[in-house]
PDB file of C-alpha atoms in Angstrom:
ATOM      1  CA  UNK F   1      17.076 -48.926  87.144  1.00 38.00           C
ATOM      2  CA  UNK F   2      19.602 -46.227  86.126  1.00 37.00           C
ATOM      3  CA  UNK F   3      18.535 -42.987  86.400  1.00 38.00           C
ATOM      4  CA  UNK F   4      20.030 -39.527  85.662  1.00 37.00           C
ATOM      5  CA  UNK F   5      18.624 -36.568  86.300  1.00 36.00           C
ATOM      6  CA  UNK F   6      16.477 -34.539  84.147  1.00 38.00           C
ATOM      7  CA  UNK F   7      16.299 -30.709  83.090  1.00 35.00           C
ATOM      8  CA  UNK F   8      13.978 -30.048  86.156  1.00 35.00           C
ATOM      9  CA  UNK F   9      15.737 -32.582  88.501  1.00 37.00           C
ATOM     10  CA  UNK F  10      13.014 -34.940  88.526  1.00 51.00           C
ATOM     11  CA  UNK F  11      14.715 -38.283  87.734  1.00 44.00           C
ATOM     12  CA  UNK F  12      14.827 -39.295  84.643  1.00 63.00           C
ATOM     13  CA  UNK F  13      15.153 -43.398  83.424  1.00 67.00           C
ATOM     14  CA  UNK F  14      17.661 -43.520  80.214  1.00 64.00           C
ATOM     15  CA  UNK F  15      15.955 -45.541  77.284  1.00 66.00           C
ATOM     16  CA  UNK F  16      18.597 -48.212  77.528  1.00 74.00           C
ATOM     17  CA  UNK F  17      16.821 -49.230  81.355  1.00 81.00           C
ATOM     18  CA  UNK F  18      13.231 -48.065  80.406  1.00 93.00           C
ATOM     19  CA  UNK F  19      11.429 -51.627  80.501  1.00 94.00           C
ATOM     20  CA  UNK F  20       8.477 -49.872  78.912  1.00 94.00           C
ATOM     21  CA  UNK F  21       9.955 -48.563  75.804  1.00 93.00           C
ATOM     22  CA  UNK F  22      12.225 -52.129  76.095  1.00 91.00           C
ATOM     23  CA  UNK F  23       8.614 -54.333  75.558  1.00 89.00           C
ATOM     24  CA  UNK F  24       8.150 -55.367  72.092  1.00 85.00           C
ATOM     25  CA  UNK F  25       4.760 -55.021  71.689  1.00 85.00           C
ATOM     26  CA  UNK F  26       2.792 -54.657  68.340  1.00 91.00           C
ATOM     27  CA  UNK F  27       1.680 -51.200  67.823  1.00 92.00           C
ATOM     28  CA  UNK F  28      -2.096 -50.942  68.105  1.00 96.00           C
ATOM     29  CA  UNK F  29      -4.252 -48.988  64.617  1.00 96.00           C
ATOM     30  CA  UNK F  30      -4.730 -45.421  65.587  1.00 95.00           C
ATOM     31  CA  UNK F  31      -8.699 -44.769  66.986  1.00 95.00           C
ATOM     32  CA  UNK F  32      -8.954 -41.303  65.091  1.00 95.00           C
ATOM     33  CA  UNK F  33      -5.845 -40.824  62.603  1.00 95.00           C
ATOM     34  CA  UNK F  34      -4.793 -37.525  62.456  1.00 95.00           C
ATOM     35  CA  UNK F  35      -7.134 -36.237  64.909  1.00 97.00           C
ATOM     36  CA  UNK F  36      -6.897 -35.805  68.771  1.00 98.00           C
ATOM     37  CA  UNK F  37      -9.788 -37.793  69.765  1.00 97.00           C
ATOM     38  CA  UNK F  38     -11.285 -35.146  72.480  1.00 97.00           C
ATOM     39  CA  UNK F  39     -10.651 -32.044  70.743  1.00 97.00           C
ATOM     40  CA  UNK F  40     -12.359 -33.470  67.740  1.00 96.00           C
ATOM     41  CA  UNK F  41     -15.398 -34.366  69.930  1.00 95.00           C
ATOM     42  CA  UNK F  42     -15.203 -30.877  71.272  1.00 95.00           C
ATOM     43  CA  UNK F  43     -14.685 -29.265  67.596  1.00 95.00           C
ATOM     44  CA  UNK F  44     -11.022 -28.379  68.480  1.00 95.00           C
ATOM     45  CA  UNK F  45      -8.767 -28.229  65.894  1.00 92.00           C
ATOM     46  CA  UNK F  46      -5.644 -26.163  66.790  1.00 94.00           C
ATOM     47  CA  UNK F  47      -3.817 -28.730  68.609  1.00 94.00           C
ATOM     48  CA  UNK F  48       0.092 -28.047  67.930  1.00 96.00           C
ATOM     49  CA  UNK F  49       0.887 -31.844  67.504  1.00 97.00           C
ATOM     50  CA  UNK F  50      -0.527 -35.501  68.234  1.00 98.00           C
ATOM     51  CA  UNK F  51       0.667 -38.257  70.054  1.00 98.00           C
ATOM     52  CA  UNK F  52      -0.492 -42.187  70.249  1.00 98.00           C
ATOM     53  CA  UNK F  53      -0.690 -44.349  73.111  1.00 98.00           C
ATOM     54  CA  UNK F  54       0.663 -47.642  72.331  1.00 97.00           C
ATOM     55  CA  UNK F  55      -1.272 -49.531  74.563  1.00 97.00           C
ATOM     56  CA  UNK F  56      -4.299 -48.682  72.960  1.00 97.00           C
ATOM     57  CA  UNK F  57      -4.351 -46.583  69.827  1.00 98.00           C
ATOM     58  CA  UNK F  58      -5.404 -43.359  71.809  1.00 98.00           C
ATOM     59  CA  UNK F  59      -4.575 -40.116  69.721  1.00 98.00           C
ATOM     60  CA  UNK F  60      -3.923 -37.167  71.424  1.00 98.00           C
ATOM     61  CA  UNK F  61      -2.659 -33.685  71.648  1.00 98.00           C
ATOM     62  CA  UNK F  62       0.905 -32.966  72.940  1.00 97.00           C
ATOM     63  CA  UNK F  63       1.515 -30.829  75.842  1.00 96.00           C
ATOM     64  CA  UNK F  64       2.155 -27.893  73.875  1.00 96.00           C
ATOM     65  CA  UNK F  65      -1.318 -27.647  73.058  1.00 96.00           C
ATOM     66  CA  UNK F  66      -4.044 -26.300  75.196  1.00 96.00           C
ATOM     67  CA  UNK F  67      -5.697 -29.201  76.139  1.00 97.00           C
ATOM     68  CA  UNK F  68      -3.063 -31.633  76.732  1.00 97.00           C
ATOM     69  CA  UNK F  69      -5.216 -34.691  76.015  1.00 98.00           C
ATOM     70  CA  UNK F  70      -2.265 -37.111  75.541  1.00 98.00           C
ATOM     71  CA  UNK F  71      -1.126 -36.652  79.231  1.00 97.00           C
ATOM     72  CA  UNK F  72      -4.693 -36.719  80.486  1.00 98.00           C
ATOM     73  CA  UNK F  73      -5.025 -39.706  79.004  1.00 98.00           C
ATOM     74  CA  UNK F  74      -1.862 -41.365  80.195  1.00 98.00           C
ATOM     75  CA  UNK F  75      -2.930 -39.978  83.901  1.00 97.00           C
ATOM     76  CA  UNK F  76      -6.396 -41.449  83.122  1.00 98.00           C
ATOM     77  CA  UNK F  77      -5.527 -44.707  82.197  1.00 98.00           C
ATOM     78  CA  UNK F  78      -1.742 -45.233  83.122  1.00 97.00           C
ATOM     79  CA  UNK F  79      -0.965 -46.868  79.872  1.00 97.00           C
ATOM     80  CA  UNK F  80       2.749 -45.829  80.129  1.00 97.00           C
ATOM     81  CA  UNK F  81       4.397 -44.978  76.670  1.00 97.00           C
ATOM     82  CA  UNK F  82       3.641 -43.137  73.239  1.00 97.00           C
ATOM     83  CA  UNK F  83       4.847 -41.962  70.416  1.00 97.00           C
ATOM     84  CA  UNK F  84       4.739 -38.956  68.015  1.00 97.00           C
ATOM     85  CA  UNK F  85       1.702 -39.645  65.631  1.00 96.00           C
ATOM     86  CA  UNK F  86       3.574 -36.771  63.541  1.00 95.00           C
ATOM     87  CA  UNK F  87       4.576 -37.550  60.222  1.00 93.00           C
ATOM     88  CA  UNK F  88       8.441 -38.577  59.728  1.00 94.00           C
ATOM     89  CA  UNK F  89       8.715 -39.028  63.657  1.00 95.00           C
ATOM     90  CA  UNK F  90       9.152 -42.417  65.573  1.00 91.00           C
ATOM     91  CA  UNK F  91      10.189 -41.388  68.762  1.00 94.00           C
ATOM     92  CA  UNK F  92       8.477 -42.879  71.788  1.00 95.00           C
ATOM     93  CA  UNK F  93       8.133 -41.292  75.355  1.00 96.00           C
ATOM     94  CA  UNK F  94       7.762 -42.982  78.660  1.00 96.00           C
ATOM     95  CA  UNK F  95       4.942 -41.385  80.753  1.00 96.00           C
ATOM     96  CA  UNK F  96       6.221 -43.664  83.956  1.00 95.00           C
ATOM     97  CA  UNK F  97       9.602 -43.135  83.573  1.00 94.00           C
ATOM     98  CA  UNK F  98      10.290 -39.877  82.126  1.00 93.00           C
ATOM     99  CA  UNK F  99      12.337 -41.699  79.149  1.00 93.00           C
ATOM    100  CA  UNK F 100      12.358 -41.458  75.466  1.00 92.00           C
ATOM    101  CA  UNK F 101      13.024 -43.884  73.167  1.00 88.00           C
TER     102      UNK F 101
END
C-alpha cells in the first residue's frame, strides 16, 4: 500500500490505496440522526460535530469534542471508516489507515 507521511509522521495511506474507503458498501440508516448516541444517553449536547460509522450506523462525536465518542467507538469495535454526519459534507475517514476519502 502507498503511504506518505502524515502531519505528525505517522504514516498515512492516500485514498487512492485505502481498500476501506475503496469497498462499495451500502451505507447503513443512522441509529440516532443528529445525535451522538452516548452523549445523548448521558444528556450531552455540546458536541462540536458528528460522525457515522459506516459499518453500522453508529453516530458519534468528532474528536474536537470532549468526549470523542466516534473514535471510542472505532477503537471499540474496529469498524474502520466514517463519514461526516454534518450537513453538506461527504467526506469519509479511514480509522485503520489514517486516509480520507
Amino acid at each position: 500500500m502507498k503511504r506518505s507521511r502524515g502531519r505528525e509522521g505517522k504514516a498515512t495511506a492516500t485514498a487512492a490505496t485505502c481498500p476501506h474507503l475503496a469497498a462499495e458498501n451500502p451505507e447503513p440508516q443512522p441509529r440516532t440522526p443528529g445525535l451522538c448516541e452516548e452523549c445523548a444517553h448521558i444528556g450531552y449536547d455540546n458536541w462540536a460535530h458528528l460522525r457515522m460509522c459506516l459499518t453500522c450506523g453508529h453516530i458519534g462525536c468528532c474528536d474536537s469534542s470532549p468526549h470523542q465518542h466516534a473514535s471510542e467507538h472505532f477503537r471499540r469495535t474496529g469498524h474502520p471508516v466514517m463519514r461526516s454526519a454534518e450537513p453538506g459534507e461527504t467526506w469519509r475517514w479511514c480509522y485503520v489507515d489514517v486516509a480520507i476519502g
